[in-house]
Short mmCIF file of C-alpha atoms and ligand atoms in Angstrom, two decimals:
data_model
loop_
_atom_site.label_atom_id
_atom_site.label_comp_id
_atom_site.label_asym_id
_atom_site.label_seq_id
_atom_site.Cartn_x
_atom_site.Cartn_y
_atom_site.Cartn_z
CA UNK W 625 -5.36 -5.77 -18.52
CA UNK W 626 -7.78 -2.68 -19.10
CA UNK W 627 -10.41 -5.04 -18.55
CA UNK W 628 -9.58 -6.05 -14.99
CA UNK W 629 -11.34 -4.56 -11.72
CA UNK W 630 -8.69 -4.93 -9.29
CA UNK W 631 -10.22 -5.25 -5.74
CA UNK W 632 -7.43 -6.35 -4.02
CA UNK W 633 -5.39 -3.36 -2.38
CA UNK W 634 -4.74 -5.15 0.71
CA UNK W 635 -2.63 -8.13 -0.69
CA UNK W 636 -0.79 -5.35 -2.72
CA UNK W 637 -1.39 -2.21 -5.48
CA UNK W 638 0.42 -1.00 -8.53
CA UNK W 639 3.32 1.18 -8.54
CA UNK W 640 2.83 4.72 -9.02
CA UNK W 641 3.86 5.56 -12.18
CA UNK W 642 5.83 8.72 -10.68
CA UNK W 643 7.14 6.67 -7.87
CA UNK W 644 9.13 4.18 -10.86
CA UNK W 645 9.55 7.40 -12.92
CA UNK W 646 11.64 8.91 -9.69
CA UNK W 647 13.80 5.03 -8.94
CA UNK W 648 14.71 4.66 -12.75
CA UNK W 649 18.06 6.59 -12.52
CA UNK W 650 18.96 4.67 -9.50
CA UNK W 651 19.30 2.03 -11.24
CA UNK W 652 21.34 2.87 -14.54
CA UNK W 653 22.65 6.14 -14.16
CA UNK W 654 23.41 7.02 -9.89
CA UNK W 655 24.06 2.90 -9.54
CA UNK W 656 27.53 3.66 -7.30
CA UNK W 657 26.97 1.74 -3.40
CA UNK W 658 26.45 3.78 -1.41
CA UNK W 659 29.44 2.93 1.20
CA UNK W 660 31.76 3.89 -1.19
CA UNK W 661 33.89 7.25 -1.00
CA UNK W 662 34.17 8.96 -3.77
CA UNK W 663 32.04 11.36 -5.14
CA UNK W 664 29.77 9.03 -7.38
CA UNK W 665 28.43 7.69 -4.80
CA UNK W 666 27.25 10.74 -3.41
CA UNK W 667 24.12 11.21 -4.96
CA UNK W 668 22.63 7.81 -3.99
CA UNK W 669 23.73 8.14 -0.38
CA UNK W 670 21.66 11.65 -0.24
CA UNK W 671 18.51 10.08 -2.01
CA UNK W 672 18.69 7.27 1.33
CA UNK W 673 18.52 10.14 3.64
CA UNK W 674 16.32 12.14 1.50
CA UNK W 675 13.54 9.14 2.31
CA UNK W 676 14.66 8.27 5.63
CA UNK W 677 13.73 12.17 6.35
CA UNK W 678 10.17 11.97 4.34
CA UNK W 679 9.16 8.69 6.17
CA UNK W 680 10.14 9.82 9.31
CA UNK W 681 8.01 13.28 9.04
CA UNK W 682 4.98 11.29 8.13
CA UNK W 683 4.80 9.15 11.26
CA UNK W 684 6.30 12.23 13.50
CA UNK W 685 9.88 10.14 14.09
CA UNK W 686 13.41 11.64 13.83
CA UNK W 687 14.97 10.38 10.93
CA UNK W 688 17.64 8.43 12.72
CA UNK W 689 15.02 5.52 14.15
CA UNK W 690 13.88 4.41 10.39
CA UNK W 691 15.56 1.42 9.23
CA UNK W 692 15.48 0.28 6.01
CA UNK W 693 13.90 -3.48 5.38
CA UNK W 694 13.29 -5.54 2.61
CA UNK W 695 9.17 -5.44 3.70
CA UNK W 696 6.58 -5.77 6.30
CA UNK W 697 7.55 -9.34 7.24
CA UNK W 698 10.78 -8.63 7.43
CA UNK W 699 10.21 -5.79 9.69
CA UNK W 700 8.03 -7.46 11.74
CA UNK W 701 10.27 -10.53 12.28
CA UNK W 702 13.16 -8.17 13.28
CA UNK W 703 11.18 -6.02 16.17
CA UNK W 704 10.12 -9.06 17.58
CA UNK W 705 13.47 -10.86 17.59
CA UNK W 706 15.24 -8.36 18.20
CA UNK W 707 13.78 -7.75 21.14
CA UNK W 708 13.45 -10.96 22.37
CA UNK W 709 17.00 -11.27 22.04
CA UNK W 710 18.09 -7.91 24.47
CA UNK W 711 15.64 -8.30 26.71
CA UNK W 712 15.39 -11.44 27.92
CA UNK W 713 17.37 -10.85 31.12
CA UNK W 714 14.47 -8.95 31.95
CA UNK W 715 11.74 -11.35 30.81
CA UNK W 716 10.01 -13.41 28.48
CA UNK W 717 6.68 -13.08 28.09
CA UNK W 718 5.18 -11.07 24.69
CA UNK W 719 1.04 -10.36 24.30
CA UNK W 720 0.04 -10.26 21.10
CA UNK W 721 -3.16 -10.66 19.05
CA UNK W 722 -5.14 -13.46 17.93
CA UNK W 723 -5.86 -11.38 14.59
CA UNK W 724 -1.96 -10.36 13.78
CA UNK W 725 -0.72 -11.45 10.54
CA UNK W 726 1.37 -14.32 9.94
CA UNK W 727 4.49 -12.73 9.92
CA UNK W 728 3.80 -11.80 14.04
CA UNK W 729 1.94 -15.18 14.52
CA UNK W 730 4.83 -17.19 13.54
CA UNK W 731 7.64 -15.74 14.57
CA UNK W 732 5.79 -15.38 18.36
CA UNK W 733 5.64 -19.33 17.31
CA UNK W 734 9.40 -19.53 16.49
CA UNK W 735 10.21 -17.70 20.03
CA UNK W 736 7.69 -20.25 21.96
CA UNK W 737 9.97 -22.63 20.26
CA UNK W 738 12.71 -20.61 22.43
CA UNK W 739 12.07 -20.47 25.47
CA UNK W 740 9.23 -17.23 25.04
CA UNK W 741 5.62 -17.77 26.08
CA UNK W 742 3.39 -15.43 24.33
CA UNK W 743 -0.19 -14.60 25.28
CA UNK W 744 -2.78 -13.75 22.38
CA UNK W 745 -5.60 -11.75 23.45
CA UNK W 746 -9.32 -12.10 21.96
CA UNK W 747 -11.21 -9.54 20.38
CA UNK W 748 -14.37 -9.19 20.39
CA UNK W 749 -17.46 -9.79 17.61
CA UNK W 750 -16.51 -6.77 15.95
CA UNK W 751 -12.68 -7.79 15.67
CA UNK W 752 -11.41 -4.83 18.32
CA UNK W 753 -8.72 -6.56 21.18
CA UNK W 754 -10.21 -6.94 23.91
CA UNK W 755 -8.66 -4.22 26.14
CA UNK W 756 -9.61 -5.69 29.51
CA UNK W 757 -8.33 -9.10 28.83
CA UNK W 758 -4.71 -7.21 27.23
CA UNK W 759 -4.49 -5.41 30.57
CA UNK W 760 -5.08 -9.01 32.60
CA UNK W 761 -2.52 -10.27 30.65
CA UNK W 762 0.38 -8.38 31.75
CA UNK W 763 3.14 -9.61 33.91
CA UNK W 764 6.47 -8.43 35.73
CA UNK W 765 8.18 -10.58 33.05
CA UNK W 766 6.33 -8.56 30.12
CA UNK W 767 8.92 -7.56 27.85
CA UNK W 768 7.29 -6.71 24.54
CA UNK W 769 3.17 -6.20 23.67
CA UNK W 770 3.10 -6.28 19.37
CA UNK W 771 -0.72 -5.46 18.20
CA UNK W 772 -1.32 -4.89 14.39
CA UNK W 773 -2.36 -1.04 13.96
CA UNK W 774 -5.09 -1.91 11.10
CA UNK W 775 -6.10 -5.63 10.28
CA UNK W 776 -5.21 -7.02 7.05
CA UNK W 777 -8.44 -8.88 6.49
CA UNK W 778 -11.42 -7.39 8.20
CA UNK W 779 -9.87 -3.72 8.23
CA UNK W 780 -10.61 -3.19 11.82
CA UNK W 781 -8.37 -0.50 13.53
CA UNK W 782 -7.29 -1.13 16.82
CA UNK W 783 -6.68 1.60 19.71
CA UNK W 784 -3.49 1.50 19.41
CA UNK W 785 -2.80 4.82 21.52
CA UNK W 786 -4.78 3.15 24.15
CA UNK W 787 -2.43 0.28 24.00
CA UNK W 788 0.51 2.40 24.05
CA UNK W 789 -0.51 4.33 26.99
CA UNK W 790 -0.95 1.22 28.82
CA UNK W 791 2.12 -0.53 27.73
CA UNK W 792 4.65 2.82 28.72
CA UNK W 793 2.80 2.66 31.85
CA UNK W 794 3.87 -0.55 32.73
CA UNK W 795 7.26 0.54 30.94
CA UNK W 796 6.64 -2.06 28.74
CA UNK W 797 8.14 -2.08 24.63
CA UNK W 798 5.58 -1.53 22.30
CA UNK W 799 5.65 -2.77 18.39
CA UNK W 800 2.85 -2.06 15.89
CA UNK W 801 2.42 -3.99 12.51
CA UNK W 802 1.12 -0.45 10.78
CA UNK W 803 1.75 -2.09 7.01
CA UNK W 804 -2.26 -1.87 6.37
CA UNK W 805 -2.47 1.83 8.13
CA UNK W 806 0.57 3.54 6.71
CA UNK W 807 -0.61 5.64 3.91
CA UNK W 808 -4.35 5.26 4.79
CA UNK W 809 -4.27 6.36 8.50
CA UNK W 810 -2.69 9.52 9.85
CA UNK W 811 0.43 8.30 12.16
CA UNK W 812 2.30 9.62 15.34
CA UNK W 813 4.38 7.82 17.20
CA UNK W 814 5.00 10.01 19.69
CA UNK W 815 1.49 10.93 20.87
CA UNK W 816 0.76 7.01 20.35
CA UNK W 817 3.48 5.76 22.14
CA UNK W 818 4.72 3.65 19.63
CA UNK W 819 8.50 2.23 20.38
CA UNK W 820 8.44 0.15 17.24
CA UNK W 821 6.58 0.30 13.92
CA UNK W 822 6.39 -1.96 10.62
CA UNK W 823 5.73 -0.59 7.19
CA UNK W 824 5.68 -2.40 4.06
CA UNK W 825 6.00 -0.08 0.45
CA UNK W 826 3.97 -2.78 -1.51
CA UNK W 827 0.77 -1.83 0.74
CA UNK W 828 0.25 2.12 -0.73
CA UNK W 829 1.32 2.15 -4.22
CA UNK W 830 5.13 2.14 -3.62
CA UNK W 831 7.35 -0.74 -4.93
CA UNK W 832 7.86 -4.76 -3.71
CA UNK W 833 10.72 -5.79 -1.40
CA UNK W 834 11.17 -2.29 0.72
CA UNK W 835 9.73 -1.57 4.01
CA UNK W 836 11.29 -0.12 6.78
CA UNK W 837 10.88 -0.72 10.61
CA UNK W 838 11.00 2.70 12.83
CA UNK W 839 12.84 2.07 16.16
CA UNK W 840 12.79 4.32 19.05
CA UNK W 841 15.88 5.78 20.10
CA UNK W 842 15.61 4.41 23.65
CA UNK W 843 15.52 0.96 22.90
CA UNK W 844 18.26 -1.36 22.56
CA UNK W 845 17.79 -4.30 19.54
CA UNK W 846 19.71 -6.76 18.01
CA UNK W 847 21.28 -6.64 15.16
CA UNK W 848 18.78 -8.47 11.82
CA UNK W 849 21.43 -9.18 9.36
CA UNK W 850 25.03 -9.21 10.16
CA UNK W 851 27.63 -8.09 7.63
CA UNK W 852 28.63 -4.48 7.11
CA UNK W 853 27.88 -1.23 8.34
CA UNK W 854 24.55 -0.47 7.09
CA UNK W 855 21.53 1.17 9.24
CA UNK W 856 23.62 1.81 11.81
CA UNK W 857 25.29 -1.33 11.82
CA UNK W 858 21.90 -2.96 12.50
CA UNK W 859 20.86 -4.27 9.34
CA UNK W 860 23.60 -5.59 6.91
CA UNK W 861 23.60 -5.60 2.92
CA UNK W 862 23.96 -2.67 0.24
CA UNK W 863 21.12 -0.85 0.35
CA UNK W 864 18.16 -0.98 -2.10
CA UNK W 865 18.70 2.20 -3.74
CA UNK W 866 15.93 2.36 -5.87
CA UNK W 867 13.21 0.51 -3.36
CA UNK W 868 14.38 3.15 -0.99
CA UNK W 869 13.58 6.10 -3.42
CA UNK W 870 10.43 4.61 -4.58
CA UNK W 871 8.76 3.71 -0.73
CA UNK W 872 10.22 7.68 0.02
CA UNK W 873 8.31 8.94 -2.95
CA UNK W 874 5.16 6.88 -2.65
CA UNK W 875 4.89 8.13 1.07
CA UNK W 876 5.11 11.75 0.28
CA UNK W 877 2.28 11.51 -2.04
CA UNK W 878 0.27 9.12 0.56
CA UNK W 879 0.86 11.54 2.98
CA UNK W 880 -0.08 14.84 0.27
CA UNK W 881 -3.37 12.57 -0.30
CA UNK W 882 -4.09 10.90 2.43
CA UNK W 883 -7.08 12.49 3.62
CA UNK W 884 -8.92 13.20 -0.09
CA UNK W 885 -8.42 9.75 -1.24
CA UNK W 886 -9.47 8.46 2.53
CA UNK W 887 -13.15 10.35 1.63
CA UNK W 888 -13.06 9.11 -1.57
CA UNK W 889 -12.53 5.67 -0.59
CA UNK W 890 -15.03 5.82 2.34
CA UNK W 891 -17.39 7.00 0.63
CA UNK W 892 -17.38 4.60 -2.16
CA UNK W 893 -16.92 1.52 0.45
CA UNK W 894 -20.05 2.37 2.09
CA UNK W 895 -22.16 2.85 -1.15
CA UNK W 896 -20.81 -0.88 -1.78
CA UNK W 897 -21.36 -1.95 1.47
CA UNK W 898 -25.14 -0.46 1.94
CA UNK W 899 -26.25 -2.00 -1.38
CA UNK W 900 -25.04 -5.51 -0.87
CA UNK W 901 -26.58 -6.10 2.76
CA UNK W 902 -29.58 -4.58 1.19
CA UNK W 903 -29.62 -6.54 -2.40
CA UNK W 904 -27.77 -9.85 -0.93
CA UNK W 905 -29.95 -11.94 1.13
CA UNK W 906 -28.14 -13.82 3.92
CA UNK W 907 -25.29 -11.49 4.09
CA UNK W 908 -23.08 -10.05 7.01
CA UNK W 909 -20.16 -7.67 6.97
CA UNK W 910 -17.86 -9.09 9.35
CA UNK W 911 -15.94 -6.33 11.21
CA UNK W 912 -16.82 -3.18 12.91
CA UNK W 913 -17.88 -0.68 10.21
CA UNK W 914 -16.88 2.45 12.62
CA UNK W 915 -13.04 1.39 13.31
CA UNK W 916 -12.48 0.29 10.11
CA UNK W 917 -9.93 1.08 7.43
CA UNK W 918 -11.71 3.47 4.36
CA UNK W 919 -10.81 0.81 1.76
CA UNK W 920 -12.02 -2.63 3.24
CA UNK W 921 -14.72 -4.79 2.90
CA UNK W 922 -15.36 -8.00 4.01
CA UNK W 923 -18.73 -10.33 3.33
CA UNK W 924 -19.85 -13.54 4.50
CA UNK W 925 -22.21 -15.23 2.48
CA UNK W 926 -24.52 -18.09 3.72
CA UNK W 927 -25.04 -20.96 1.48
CA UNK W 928 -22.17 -19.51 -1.01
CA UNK W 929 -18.34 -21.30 -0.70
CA UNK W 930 -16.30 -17.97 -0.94
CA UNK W 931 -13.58 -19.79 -3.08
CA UNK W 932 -16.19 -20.42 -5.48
CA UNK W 933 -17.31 -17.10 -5.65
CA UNK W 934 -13.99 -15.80 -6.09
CA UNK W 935 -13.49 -17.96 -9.42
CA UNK W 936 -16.23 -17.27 -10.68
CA UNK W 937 -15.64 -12.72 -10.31
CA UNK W 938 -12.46 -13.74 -12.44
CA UNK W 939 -14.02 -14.72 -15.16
CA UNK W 940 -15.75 -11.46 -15.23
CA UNK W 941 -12.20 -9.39 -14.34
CA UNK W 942 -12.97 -8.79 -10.97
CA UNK W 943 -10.18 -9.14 -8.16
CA UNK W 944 -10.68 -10.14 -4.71
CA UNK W 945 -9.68 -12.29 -2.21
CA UNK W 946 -10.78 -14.67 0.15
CA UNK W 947 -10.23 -14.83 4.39
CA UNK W 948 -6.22 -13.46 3.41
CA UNK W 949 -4.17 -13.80 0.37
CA UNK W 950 -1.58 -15.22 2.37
CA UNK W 951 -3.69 -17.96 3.18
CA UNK W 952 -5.67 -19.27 0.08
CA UNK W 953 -4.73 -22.18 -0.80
CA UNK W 954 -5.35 -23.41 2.73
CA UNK W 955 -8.27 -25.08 3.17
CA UNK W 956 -8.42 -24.02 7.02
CA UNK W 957 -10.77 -21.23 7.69
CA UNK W 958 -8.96 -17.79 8.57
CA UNK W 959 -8.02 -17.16 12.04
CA UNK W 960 -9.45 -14.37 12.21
CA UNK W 961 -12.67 -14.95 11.23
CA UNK W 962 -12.31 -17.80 13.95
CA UNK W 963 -11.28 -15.45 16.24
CA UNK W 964 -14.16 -13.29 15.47
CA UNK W 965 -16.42 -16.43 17.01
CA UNK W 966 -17.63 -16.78 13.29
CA UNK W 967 -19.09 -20.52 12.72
CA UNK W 968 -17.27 -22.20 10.46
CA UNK W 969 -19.34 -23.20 7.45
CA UNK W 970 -20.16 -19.23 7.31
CA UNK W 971 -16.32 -18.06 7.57
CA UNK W 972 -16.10 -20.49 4.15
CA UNK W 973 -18.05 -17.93 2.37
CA UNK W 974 -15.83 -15.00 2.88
CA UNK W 975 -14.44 -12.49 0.56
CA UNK W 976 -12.84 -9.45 0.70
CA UNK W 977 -12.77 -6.35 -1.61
CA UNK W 978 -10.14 -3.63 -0.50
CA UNK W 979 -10.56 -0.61 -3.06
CA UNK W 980 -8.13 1.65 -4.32
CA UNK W 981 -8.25 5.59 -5.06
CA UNK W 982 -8.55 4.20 -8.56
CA UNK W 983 -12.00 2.23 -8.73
CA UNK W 984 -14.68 4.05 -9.95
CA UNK W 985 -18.61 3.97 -8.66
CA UNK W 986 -19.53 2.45 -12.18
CA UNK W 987 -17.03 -0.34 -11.54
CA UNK W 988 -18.44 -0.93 -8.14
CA UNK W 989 -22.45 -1.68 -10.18
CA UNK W 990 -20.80 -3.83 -12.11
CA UNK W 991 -19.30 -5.69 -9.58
CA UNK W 992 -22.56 -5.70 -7.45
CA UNK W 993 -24.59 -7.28 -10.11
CA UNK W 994 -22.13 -9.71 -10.88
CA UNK W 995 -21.94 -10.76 -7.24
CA UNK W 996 -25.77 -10.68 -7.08
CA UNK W 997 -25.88 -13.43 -10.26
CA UNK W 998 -22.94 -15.34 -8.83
CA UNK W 999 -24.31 -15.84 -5.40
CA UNK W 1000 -28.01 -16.82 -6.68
CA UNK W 1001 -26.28 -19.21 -9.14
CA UNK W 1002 -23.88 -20.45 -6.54
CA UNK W 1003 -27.28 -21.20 -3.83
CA UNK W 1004 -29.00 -22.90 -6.76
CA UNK W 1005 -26.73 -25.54 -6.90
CA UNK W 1006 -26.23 -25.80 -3.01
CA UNK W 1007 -27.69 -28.45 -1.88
CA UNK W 1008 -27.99 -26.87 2.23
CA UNK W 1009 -29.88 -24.16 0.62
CA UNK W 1010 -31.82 -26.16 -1.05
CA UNK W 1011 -32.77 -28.01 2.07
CA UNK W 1012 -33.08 -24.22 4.07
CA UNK W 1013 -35.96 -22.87 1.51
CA UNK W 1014 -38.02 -25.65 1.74
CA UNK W 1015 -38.39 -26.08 5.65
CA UNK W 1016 -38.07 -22.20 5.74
CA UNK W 1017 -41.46 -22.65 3.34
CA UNK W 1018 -42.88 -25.49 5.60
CA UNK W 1019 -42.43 -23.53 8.64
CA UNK W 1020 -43.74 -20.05 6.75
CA UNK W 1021 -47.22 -21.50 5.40
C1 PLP L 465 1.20 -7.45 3.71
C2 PLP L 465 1.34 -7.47 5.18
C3 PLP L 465 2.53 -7.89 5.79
C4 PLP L 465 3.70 -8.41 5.00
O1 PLP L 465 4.32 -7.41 4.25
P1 PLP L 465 5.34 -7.85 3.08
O2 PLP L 465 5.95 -6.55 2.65
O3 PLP L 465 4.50 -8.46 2.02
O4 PLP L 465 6.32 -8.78 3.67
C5 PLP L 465 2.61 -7.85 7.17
N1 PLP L 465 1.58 -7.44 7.91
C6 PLP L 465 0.41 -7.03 7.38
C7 PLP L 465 -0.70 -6.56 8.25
C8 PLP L 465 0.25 -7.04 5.99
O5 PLP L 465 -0.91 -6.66 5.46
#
């Protein structure tokens, strides 16, 4: 374990050590359901509004509009239903994003299925929307516009205030899949005009399972899970006592960090970045490097199948991913590094390394080296390449 040089903080990171040290009594000593009367079950009902208060003070939201989920996809599936559902006297037409995550994709697929039609707006070369063609978009049956805050794979951050100007304008519902930004990007909903947000605890150093999904007061939405009580009567099931305590704690010390570790993290990401377009021939970071999260990068390599590479950084310890971790496995290029106008045999030689307050400059040379050997070995044997020198040689002399 001490051995490994995890580069992989956008598919998920460890749990902070105080974060479990703060859920263990939730689970053996204050265990009593919260719904329950008497006095045992005090404690745990105060440590739910305890974190509903501390999440709602980082993203500038009265307690009362955070709702407890079991995760970003959750959350994300129940802002877009739910509103689907209540307001489709009014319309049904939702814009969205080529580059959302699967959890938006799909579910926009699911309403299609039902009687929805959604519109996915472009972006551009450097993975920002394409503001112009969001605005075309709109029409009097516009019920709902859902763009991601912070891209999962490329890192890009969108301008989301931009968007939510526009969309109260045209008194239009807007939902924001923030699970990549919380934590790493300063929030406010109310000077961003964000009706709806998704958070995920997984994402910055919190624990698996818990997210929550903030929900303006205004808006009317359908209920996720039916059963008791819970959330307002909105989302059903005994609470997840201990997830709920850990994703409180691991905000508060997000938020306490937030801008240290975002220097940090910057800082080291463009060291990274500068040395590997300058060591790595036939290289590109894809993604713009301005509006960009402080902990992503992502590479395309010409000549190199990123899979490949990927094994072959394991055997040296080194995690990182390829177009999405939700995705590998699938031989399919990413869709967003389609959407990005990428060809195709270059989007196969993608990875991505998204750092964490914990990696180290040293650990960084090591992997650059590493990646230097693996990519030279990986051309060697590539026949195109192979192919590429020698008219590139022709051509040259
Ligand atoms: C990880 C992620 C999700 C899904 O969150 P889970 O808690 O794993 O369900 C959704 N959207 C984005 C952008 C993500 O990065």
């Amino acid at each position: 374990m001490n051995n490994i040089i995890y580069l992989d903080h956008a598919a998920t990171t460890a749990t902070n050590p105080e974060v479990v040290l703060e859920m263990m009594p939730y689970f053996t000593q204050m265990y009593g359901n919260p719904s329950s009367i008497y006095g045992f079950s005090q404690k745990p009902k105060d440590a739910i509004e305890k974190a509903r208060n501390i999440l709602g003070k980082t993203i500038n939201a009265k307690p009362e509009c955070i709702y407890f989920t079991a995760g970003g996809s959750e959350s994300d599936n129940w802002a877009l239903k739910g509103i689907a559902k209540m307001y489709s006297h009014k319309g049904r037409h939702i814009i969205t994003s080529k580059i959302e995550h699967h959890a938006i994709l799909n579910t926009c697929k699911y309403l299609e299925n039902n009687g929805f039609k959604v519109s996915y707006i472009d972006v551009d070369e450097n993975g920002i929307i394409k503001m112009d063609e969001l605005k075309k978009a709109i029409r009097r049956d516009t019920i709902l516009i859902s763009v991601m805050y912070a891209n999962n794979e490329i890192g890009t951050i969108q301008p989301i205030s931009e968007i939510g100007r526009i969309a109260r304008e045209h008194n239009i519902i807007f939902h924001t899949d923030a699970v990549q930004a919380y934590g790493h990007l300063k929030i406010d909903v109310k000077k961003e005009n964000i009706d709806m947000l998704s958070v995920s605890g997984h994402k910055f150093n919190g624990p698996k399972g818990i997210g929550f999904l903030y929900i303006d007061d205004r808006l009317k939405i359908g209920s996720f899970i039916h059963g008791g009580a819970q959330e307002r009567k909105l989302r059903a099931g005994t609470e997840n006592v201990p997830g709920i305590v850990g994703i409180g704690k691991a905000a508060e010390i997000a938020d306490n960090s937030l801008l240290l570790r975002s220097e940090k993290e910057t800082a080291l990401r463009n060291y990274t970045i500068n040395r590997i377009l300058r060591e790595i021939p036939y290289c590109r970071l894809n993604g713009s490097l301005k509006d960009r999260l402080p902990n992503n990068m992502n590479f395309s390599f010409q000549f190199v199948d990123g899979s490949a590479m990927i094994v072959m950084l394991d055997m040296y310890g080194i995690c990182c991913s390829g177009g999405s971790a939700c995705t590998s496995g699938d031989v399919n290029a990413s869709h967003v590094l389609m959407a990005l106008g990428m060809p195709e045999d270059i989007a196969r030689g993608t990875i991505r390394m998204t750092i964490g307050h914990e990696n180290t400059k040293k650990q960084m040379d090591f992997v650059i080296e590493k990646m230097k050997s693996v990519v030279a070995r990986l051309r060697d044997e590539s026949p195109v390449y192979t192919d590429y020198k020698k008219i590139a040689m022709g051509v040259g002399r």
